Every structure is written in C-alpha cells, then in structure tokens.
Coordinates of C-alpha atoms in Angstrom, one line a residue:
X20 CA -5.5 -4.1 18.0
X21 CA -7.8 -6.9 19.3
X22 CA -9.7 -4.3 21.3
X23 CA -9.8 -1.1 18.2
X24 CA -13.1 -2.3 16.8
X25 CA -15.1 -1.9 20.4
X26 CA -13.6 1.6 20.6
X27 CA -14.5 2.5 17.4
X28 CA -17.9 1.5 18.6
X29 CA -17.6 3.5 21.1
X30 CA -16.3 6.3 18.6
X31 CA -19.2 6.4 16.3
X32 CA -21.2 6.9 19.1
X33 CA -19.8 9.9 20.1
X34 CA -20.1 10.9 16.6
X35 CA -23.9 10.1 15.7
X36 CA -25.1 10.5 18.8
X37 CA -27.2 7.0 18.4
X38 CA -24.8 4.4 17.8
X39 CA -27.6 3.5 14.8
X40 CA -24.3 3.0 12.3
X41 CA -23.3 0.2 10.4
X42 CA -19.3 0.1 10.7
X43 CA -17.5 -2.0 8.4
X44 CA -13.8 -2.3 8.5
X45 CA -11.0 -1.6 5.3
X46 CA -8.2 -3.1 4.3
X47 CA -5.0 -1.9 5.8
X48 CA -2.3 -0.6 3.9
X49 CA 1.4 -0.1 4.4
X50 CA 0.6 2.2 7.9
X51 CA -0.3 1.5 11.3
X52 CA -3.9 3.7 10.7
X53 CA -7.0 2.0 10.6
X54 CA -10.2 2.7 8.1
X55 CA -13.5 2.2 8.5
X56 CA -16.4 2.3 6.6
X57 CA -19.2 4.2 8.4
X58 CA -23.0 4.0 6.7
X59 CA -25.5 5.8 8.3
X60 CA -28.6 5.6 6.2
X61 CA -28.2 6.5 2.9
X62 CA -25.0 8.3 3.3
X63 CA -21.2 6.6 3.8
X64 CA -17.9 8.4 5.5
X65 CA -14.7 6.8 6.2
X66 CA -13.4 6.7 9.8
X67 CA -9.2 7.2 10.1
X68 CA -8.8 5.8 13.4
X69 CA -4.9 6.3 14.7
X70 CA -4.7 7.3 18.1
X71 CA -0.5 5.9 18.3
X72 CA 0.1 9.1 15.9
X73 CA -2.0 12.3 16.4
X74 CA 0.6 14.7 14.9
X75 CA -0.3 12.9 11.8
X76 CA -3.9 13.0 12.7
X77 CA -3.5 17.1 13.2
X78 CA -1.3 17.0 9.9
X79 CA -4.4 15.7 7.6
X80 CA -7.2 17.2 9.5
X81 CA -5.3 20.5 9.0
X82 CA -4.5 20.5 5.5
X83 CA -7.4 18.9 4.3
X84 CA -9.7 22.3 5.7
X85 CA -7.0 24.7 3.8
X86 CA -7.8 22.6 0.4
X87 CA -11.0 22.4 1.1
X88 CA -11.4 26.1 1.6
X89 CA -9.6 26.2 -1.6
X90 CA -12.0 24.4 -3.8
X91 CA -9.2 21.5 -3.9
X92 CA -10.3 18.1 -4.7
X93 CA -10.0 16.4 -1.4
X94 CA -12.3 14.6 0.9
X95 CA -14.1 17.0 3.7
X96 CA -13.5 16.4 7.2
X97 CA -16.6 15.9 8.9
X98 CA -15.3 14.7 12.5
X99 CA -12.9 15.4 14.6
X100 CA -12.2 13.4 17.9
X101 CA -11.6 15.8 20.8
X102 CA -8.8 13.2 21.7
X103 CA -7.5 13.3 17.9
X104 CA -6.8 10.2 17.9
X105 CA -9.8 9.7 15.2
X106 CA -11.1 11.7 12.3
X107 CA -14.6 11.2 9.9
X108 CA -14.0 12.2 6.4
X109 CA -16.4 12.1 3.2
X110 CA -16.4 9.0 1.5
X111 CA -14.5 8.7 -1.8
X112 CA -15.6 5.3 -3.0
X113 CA -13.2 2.4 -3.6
X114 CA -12.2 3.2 -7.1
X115 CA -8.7 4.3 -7.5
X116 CA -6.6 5.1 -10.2
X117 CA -4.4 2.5 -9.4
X118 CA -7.4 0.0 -9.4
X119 CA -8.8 1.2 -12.9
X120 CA -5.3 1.0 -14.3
X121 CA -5.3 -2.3 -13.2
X122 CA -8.0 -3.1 -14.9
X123 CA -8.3 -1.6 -18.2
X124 CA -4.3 -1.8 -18.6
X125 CA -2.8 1.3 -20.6
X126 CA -5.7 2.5 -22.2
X127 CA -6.4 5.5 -23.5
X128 CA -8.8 6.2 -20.7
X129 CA -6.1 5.7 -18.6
X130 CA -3.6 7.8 -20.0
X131 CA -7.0 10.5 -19.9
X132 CA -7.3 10.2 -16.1
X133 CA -3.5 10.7 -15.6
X134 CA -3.6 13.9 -17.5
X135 CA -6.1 14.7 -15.3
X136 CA -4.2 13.8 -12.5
X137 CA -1.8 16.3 -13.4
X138 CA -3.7 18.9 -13.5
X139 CA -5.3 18.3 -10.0
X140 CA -2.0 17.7 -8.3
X141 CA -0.5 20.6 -10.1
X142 CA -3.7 22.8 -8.7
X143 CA -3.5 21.3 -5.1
X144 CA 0.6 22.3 -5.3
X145 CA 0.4 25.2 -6.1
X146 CA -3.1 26.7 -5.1
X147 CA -3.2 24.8 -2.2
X148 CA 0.2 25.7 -1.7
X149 CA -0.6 29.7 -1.3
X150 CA -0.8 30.3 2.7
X151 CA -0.9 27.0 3.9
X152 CA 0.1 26.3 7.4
X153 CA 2.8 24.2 7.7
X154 CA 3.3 24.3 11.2
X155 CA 1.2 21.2 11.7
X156 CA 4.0 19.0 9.5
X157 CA 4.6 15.9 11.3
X158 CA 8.5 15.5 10.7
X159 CA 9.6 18.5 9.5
X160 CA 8.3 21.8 7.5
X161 CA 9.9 21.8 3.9
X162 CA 11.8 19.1 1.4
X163 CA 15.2 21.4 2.5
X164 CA 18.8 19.6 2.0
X165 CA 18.8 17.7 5.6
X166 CA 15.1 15.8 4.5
X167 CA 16.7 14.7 1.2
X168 CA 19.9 13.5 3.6
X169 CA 17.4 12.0 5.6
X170 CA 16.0 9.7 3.2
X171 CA 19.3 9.1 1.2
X172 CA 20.5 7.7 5.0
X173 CA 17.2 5.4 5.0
X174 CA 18.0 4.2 1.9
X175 CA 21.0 3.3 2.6
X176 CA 20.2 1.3 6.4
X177 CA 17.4 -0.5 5.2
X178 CA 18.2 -1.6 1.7
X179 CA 21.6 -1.1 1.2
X180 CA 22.6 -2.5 4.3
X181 CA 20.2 -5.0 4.7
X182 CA 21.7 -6.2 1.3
X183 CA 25.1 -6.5 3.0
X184 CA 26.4 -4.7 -0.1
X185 CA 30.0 -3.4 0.0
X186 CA 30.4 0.8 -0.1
X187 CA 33.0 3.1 1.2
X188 CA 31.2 5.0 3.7
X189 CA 33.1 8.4 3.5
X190 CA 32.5 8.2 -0.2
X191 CA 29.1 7.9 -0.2
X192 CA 27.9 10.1 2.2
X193 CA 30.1 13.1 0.3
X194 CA 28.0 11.9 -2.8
X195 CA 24.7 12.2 -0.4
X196 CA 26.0 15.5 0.4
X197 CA 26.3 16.7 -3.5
X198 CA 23.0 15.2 -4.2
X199 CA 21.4 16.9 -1.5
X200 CA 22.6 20.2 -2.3
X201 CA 22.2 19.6 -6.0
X202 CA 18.1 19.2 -5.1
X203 CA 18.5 22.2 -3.5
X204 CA 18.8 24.6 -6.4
X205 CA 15.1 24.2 -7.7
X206 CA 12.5 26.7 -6.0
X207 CA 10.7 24.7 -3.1
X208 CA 7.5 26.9 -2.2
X209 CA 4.9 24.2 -3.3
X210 CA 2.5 22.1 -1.3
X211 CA 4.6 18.6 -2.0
X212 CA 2.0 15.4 -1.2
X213 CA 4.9 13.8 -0.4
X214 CA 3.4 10.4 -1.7
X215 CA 1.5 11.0 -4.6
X216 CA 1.0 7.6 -6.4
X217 CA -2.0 6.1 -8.2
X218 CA -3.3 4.2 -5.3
X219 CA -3.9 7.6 -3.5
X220 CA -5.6 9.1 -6.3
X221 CA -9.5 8.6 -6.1
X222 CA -11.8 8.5 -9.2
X223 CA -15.1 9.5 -7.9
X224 CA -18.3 11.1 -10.4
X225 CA -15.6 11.4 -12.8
X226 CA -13.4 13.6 -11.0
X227 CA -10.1 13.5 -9.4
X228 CA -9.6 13.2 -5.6
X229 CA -6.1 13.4 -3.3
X230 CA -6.0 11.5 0.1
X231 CA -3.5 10.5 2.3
X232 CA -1.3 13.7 2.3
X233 CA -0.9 13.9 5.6
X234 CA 2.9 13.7 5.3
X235 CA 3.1 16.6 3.1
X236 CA 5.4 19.7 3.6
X237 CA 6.4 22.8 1.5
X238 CA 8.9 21.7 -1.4
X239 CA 9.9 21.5 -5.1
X240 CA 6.8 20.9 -7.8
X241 CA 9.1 17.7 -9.4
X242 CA 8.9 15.6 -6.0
X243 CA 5.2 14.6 -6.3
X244 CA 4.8 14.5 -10.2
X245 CA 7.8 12.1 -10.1
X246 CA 6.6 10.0 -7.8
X247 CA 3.2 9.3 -9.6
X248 CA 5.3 8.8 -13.0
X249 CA 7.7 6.9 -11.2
X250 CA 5.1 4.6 -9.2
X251 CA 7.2 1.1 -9.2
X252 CA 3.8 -0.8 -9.1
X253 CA 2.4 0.7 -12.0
X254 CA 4.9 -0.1 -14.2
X255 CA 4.1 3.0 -16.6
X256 CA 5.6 2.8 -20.3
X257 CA 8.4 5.3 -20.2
X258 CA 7.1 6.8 -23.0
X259 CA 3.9 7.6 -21.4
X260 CA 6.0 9.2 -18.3
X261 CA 7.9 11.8 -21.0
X262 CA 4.4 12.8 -22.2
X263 CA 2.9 13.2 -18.8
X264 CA 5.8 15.0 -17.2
X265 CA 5.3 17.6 -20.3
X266 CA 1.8 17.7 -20.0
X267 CA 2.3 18.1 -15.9
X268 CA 4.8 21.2 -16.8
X269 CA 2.7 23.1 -19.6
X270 CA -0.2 23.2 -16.9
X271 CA 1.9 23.9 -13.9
X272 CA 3.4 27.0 -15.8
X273 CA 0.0 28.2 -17.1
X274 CA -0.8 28.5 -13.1
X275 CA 2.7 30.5 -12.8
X276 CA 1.8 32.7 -15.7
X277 CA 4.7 31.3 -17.4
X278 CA 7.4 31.7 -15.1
X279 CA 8.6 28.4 -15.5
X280 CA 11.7 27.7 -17.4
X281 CA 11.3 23.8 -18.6
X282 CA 15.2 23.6 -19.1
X283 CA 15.6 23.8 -15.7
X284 CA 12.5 22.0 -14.7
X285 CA 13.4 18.7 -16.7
X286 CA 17.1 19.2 -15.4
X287 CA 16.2 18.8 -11.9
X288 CA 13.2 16.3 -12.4
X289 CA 15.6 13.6 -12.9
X290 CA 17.2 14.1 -9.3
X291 CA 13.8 14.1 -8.2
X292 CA 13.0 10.8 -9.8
X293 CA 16.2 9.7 -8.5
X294 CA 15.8 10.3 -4.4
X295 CA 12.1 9.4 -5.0
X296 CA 13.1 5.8 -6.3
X297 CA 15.4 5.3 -3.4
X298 CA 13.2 6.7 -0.9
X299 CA 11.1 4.0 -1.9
X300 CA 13.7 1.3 -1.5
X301 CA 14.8 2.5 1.8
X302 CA 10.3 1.8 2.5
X303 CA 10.4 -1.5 0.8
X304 CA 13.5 -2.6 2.6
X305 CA 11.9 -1.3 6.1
X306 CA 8.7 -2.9 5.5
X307 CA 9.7 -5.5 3.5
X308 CA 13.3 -7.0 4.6
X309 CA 13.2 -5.9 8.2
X310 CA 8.9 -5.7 8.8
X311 CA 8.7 -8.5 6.8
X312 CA 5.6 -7.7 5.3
X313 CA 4.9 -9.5 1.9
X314 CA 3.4 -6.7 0.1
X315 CA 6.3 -4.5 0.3
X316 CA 9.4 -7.8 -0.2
X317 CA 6.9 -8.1 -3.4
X318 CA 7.4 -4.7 -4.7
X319 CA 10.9 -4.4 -4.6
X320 CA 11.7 -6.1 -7.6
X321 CA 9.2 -3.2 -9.3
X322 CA 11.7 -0.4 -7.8
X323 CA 14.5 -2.2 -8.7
X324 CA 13.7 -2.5 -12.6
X325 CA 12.8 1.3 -12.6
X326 CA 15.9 1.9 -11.0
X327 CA 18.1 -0.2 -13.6
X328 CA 16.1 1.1 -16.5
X329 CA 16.8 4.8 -15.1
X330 CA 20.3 4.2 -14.7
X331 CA 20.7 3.2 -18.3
X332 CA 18.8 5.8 -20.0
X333 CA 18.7 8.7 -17.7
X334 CA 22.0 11.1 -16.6
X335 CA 22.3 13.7 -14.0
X336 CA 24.8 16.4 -14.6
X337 CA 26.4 16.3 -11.3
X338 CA 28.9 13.1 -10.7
X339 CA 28.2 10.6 -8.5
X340 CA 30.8 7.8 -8.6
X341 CA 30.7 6.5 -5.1
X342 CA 26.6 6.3 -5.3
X343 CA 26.4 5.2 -8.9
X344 CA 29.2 2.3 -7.9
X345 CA 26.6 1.4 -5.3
X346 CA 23.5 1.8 -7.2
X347 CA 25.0 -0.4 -10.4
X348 CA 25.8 -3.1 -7.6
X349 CA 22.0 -3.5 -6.5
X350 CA 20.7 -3.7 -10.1
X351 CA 23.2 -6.4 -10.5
X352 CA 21.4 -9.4 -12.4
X353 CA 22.5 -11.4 -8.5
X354 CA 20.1 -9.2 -6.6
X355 CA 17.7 -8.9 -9.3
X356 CA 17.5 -12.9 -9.2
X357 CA 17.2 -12.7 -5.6
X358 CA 14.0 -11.0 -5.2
X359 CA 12.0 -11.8 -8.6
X360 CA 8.7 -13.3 -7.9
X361 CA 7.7 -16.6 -9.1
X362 CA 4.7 -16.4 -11.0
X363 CA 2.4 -19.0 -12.3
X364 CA 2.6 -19.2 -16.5
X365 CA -0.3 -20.2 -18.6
X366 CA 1.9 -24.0 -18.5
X367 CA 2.0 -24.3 -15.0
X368 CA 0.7 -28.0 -13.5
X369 CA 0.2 -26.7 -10.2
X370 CA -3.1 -26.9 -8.0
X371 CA -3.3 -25.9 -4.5
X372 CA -6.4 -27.9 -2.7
X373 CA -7.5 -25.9 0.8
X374 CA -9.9 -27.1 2.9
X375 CA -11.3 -26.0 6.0
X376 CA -12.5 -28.8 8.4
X377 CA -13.9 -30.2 11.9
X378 CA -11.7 -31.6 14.2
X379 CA -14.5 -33.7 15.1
X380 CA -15.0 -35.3 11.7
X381 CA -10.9 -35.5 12.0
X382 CA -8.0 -34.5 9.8
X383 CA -8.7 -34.8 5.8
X384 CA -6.7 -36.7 3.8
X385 CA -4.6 -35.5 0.5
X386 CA -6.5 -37.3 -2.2
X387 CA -4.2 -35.1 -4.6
X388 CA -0.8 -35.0 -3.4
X389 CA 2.1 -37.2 -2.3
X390 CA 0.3 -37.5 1.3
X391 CA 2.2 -34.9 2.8
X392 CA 1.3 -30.5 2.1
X393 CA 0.2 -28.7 5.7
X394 CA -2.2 -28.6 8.5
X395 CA -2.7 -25.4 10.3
X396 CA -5.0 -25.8 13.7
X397 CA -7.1 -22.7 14.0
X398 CA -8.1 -24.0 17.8
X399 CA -5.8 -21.7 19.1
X400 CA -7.3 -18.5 17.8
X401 CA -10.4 -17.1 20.0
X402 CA -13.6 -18.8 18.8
X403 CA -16.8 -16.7 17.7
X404 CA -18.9 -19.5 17.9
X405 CA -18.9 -19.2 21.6
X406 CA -20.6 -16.1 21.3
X407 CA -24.7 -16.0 20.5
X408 CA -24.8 -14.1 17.4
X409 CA -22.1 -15.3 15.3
X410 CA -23.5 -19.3 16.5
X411 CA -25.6 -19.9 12.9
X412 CA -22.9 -17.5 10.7
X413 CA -19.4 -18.8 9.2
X414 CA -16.3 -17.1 8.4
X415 CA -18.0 -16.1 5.1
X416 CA -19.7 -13.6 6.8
X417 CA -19.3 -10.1 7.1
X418 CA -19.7 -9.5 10.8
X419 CA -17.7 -12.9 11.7
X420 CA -14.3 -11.6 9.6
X421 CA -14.5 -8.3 11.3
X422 CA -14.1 -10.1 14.9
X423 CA -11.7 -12.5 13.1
X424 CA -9.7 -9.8 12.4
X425 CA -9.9 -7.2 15.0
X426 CA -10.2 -9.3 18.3
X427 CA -8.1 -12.1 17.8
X428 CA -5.1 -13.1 16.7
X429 CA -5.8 -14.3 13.5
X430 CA -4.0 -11.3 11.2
X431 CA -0.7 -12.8 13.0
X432 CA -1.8 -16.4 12.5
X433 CA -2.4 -16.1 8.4
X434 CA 0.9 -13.7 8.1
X435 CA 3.0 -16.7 9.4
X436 CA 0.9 -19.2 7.3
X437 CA 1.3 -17.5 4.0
X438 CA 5.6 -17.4 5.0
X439 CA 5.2 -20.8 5.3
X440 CA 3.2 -21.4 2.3
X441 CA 4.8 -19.0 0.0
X442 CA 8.2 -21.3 0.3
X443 CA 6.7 -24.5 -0.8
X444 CA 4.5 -22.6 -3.4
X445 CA 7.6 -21.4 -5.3
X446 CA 9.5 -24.2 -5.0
X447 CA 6.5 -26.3 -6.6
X448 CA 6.3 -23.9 -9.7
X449 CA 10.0 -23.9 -10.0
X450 CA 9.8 -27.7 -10.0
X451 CA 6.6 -28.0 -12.2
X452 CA 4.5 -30.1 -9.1
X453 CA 1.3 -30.9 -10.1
X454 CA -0.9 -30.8 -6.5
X455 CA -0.6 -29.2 -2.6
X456 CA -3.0 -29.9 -0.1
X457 CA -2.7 -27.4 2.8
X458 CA -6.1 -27.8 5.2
X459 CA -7.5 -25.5 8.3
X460 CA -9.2 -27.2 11.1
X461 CA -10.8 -25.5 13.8
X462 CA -13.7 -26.8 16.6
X463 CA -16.7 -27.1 14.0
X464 CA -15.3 -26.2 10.8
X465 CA -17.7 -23.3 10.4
X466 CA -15.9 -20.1 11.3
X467 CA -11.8 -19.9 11.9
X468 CA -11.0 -22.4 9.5
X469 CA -13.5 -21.2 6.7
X470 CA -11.7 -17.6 7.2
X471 CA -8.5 -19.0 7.0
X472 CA -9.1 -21.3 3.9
X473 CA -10.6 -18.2 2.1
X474 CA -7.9 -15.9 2.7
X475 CA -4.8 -18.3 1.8
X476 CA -6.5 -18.8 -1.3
X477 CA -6.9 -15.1 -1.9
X478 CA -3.4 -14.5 -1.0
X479 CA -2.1 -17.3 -3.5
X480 CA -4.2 -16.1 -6.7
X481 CA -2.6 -12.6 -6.5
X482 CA 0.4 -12.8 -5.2
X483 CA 1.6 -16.1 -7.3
X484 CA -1.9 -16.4 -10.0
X485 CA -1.6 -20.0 -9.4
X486 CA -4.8 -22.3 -9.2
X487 CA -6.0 -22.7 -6.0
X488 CA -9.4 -25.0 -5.3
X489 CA -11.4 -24.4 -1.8
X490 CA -13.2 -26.9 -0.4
X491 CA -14.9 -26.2 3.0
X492 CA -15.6 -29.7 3.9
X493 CA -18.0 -29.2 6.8
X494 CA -20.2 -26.5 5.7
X495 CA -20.7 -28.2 1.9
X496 CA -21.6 -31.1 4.1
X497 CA -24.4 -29.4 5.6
X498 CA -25.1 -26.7 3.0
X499 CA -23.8 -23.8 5.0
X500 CA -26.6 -24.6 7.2
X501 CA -25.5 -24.2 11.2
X502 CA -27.9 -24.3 13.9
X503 CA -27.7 -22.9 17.4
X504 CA -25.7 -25.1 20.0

C-alpha cells in the first residue's frame, strides 16, 4: 500500500493527459479498494483504485453502463484503466443517507428519503434488472439455494465458531438445507444490490444515488429491501421498518402491474431478513473477530440486538429447531455482555490528555494522572520532514497525512495503538478514573506525532464519546510556525 498513491499518480496521468489534478485520498471502508478524490478544475470524480480484484472492477464498471443506459440513479463511469485494475466515476458528494440519519436522527425528513430509497432501489431491481448481463458476477450469477448455503456456512465459521458455541453439526446443516430451499420458492429474476444499506445510498441535488453494487447478481426483490430495513447500524424503529417494507411493496408491484401477491411477499421477507442478519454476522465475525478490525468487533453488538429482537417478535413458517437452538444461544445475555461497548455517560470523570512531542525537548510528564498512561515513539515510522516540501508543514496538513498514510507504515502503527488504548479506556470508564495521559513523540514533534495525536483522539470521541484534550506541545510552542532545516 505504501507505494498505491505514486501509481495513482501515475494513473491520473494516463487519464487527464497532464497530470494538472489535485488527488486527494478517502477513507477506506470495510474492503481492500481504495478511493480517491480527483479535482480537475471546477469539476470532482472519484478514482476506485483495486488492481488485487478486477473481476470486481469488470462487475461495477459493467453494471453501472446497463443502469446508466437505463436512466438508473447511479454514478457514470468516466474511466476505465486498460489494465482494470482502476476505474473514474462521477462524483456523488459525501452525503449519505447513513450520514444525514445520523444527524438529524429519525426525522421525518428521514423517514422521506427512505421512501424515496424505496422507490429507487425498487426501479434499479427491477428496471435495471430487464436484460442485464450477469455474466460479469464476481462469485456467482443468481441468489440460487447453494449462495444462500454459502453464507449460512460463513455464518456459521466465522461467528458461530469463533464463539466456540456448542451445535450438532448434522443438525444444523439439515436446518441450512430447509432454509435454503425454503428461500428458494420466491421468484428471483431481479437485479439484487446485494448490499443495499444506508451508507451506500448517496443524497446528491436531492436525489437518490446507488454505489457499490458491484457484488450484485440476479435474485429475489426481499434481499436488498431487507437489508436496508434491517441495517444493524442504523438501528431503525421497527415500526418504521413495517411501514417502509409496505411502502417498498405497493411501488414494486405498481412496476409489476400488480402481479405481486403481498401474502407471499411478506411471508418470505422474513427469511430474507433472516439470512441477511446472519450474513452480516458471519462479515462482522470475519472482519471483526478474526481481521480484527474495530469498526466491524463494534458493530456486532448492533446485529446481535436485531437478531434477538427478531427472534422474539418475528416467526417463520418452516421449523428450525437445530438453528433456532443455536441462534437463542448467541443472543444469550453472556454473549451480549461480551461484546457491548462501553460508552461514556453524561457522569463520566474521565479525560484523556494526548500530546504530541519532540524527542529533543524529551518525554512529557503526566501532570494529570497517577504518572503512569503510554508513550508511543513515532521514530520508527518513515519521516516526511526529510523530504523538502513537507519541511515547514505538520501532520495537520492535507498533503502530509496522505504520505502518512499511504507510504508508511503508520495505518498499522495507530491500529495497534488504539487496541492498546481501547483496553485501558474501558477499564477507566468502568472504574470511574478521572485522567489518562497517552503522548506521541517523534524527531521534531511537527509531523508523525501531531498525526498520530490527532487521530487517537478522533478514534476515542466516536468510538467511546469520552473527553479527549490534545495538546501538541511543540508546535503550540512555536505557533505552528516551522522553518526549513
């Protein structure tokens, strides 16, 4: 990864022709693609740059020309690499719905754009659906019985197992079997998104915009609108999902000429919501429990309170004893326990105190604490400041936390720090501590460790909203002046 920025330099020049763009990298999310922003005078494109997976790179690229050609609300593809390994799309903002739920809560606004969510995703399903190629799929062609096997098996080796939870084996899989074939019985001709959730819903001049489909396949209509009702992190009031799954059906079967028979529908939706919520736990537990990404241990206990509230008010007319024995065991208030998320209350003492420093001023002292909290030496990340142009910037500056993060090590470096951190930060809100002092050091104080200092913060006030106080001891020294040296 250290080397992907300079060959998306390299990239964009192939592209404009001048190299005269301004390139500014995106957060990553839960895959291994990278985004960048791409502004070329008054106009902005996103770069998908994922040369380790160009089936998946063929798979958007393909479908996104079919919905375009459709009138579908998705992005337009502007560039293609002859390599494929990268693709230039139209830019969609940074607004999702996600984001603006977020934000504004449940709101009636919100509960506006949903409804038109539904309407979009039933359009691109079923419109976009009508002679699309599907020979471009990256793992397979349609949601058919062995696909639904296939992520009841995932489910069950990275969450189940990885939970060490008893289940007869024999049993289970014969309950996977019913399941699967259960599924089977609704009509699966429909474009299915495959992960239709609020975060990949754009809200752009008012209107509603689908990306990241690129694992779609043919399938059943109830997958996707499940899945966005179902979104663990969104924590939807249940109501609100029974009047958006109605609202999703009355428009879908306008665009069938009524051919729709919502008995039947609303039957099988609840499988659907079923082997959605566990294909999500099988991704949390890969991610999460085995990846050990935070982001994804975080959102487990999400899925596993829709689970348990699904379980109690929901029924499927097909028995399930071996599955529902298992499925009862991992909402068990044990495993619940075990991955709730300790969050800072309004009566929480706690204040974390980060510095960043100079190793040539020396090591800070904890004027807060007990003397003790953590040092973390940035030395041995590679150092900008050796280079000319980032000499007079800090790590507060946009083209020093690019090379930060994409030609060094440092993306490792923090994900070990906040493991560290996050154990001593839930102990001290358990325990009602009053102060932590956790400091970065680095050469001159000006670039690695002000990064790092920033971001642990960052990482603290979402993940645990607890109250974290930066102090950049160098910089503040000389008023984020830095001369040449």
């Amino acid at each position: 990864m250290h080397n992907a920025f300079d060959k998306i330099t390299e990239a964009v020049k192939k592209w404009d022709g001048k190299g005269n763009v301004e390139i500014q990298s995106l957060k990553q999310a839960g895959s291994n693609r990278q985004y960048f922003r791409l502004t070329k005078g008054p106009a902005s494109y996103i770069l998908t740059y994922n040369p380790a997976n160009i089936p998946e790179n063929n798979a958007f690229v393909s479908f996104t020309k079919h919905f375009t050609d459709q009138g579908l609300s998705v992005p337009s593809i502007e560039f293609v690499d002859p390599q494929q390994q990268f693709y230039v799309q139209s830019d969609l903002g940074d607004l999702s719905l996600f984001d603006i739920m977020q934000k504004e809560g449940f709101s009636e606004n919100v509960k506006s754009l949903f409804q038109k969510t539904c309407r979009s995703l039933a359009q691109l399903q079923i419109v976009g659906g009508k002679n699309i190629d599907y020979s471009n799929c990256i793992a397979t062609r349609s949601f058919d019985k062995q696909a639904i096997y296939s992520d009841l098996l995932y489910f069950l080796y990275y969450f189940v197992r990885a939970l060490d939870l008893p289940y007869d084996k024999n049993l289970l899989l014969n309950d996977f079997e019913m399941l699967s074939s259960y599924l089977m019985q609704e009509e699966n001709q429909f474009f299915m998104h495959r992960d239709c959730q609020s975060r990949n819903v754009m809200i752009k001049d008012e209107k509603i915009w689908f990306i990241d489909y690129q694992g779609g396949m043919q399938g059943a209509l109830q997958y996707d609108i499940a899945s966005l009702l179902w979104q663990a992190r969104a924590q939807m009031p249940y109501e609100w999902r029974d009047e958006l799954v109605n609202y999703y059906f009355d428009h879908a079967n306008e665009l069938l000429e009524g051919t729709l028979r919502k008995q039947d529908f609303m039957a099988n939706y609840d499988g659907f919501v079923l082997i959605r919520m566990l294909q999500t736990l099988g991704a949390y537990g890969f991610r999460g429990l085995f990846e050990r990404k935070p982001h994804f241990i975080a959102s487990i206990p999400f899925a596993l309170n829709n689970l348990k509230w699904f379980l109690e008010n929901k029924h499927l007319p097909i028995r399930l004893p071996a599955l529902q024995k298992v499925l009862n065991a991992i909402v068990a208030d044990e495993v619940l326990e075990k991955f709730a998320t300790v969050v800072a209350g309004p009566d929480c003492k706690l204040t974390v105190h980060i510095n960043s420093f100079s190793y040539r001023k020396g090591i800070p002292e904890d004027q807060f604490g007990n003397g003790g909290g953590y040092v973390f030496d940035c030395r041995g990340i590679l150092n900008p400041g050796r280079l000319d142009e980032y000499k007079t910037l800090t790590g507060r500056d946009k083209p020093v936390q690019e090379f930060l993060m994409h030609k060094t090590n440092m993306s490792s470096f923090l994900q070990h720090v906040f493991g560290m951190i996050d154990i001593s930060i839930e102990d001290y809100i358990k325990r009602s501590f009053e102060g932590l002092t956790i400091s970065f050091g680095c050469t001159g104080g000006q670039h690695r460790s002000v990064f790092a200092a920033d971001k642990l913060a960052e990482h603290l006030r979402d993940k645990y909203k607890v109250n974290a106080v930066v102090r950049h001891i160098e910089q503040e020294s000389k008023n984020w002046i830095n001369e040449p040296y």
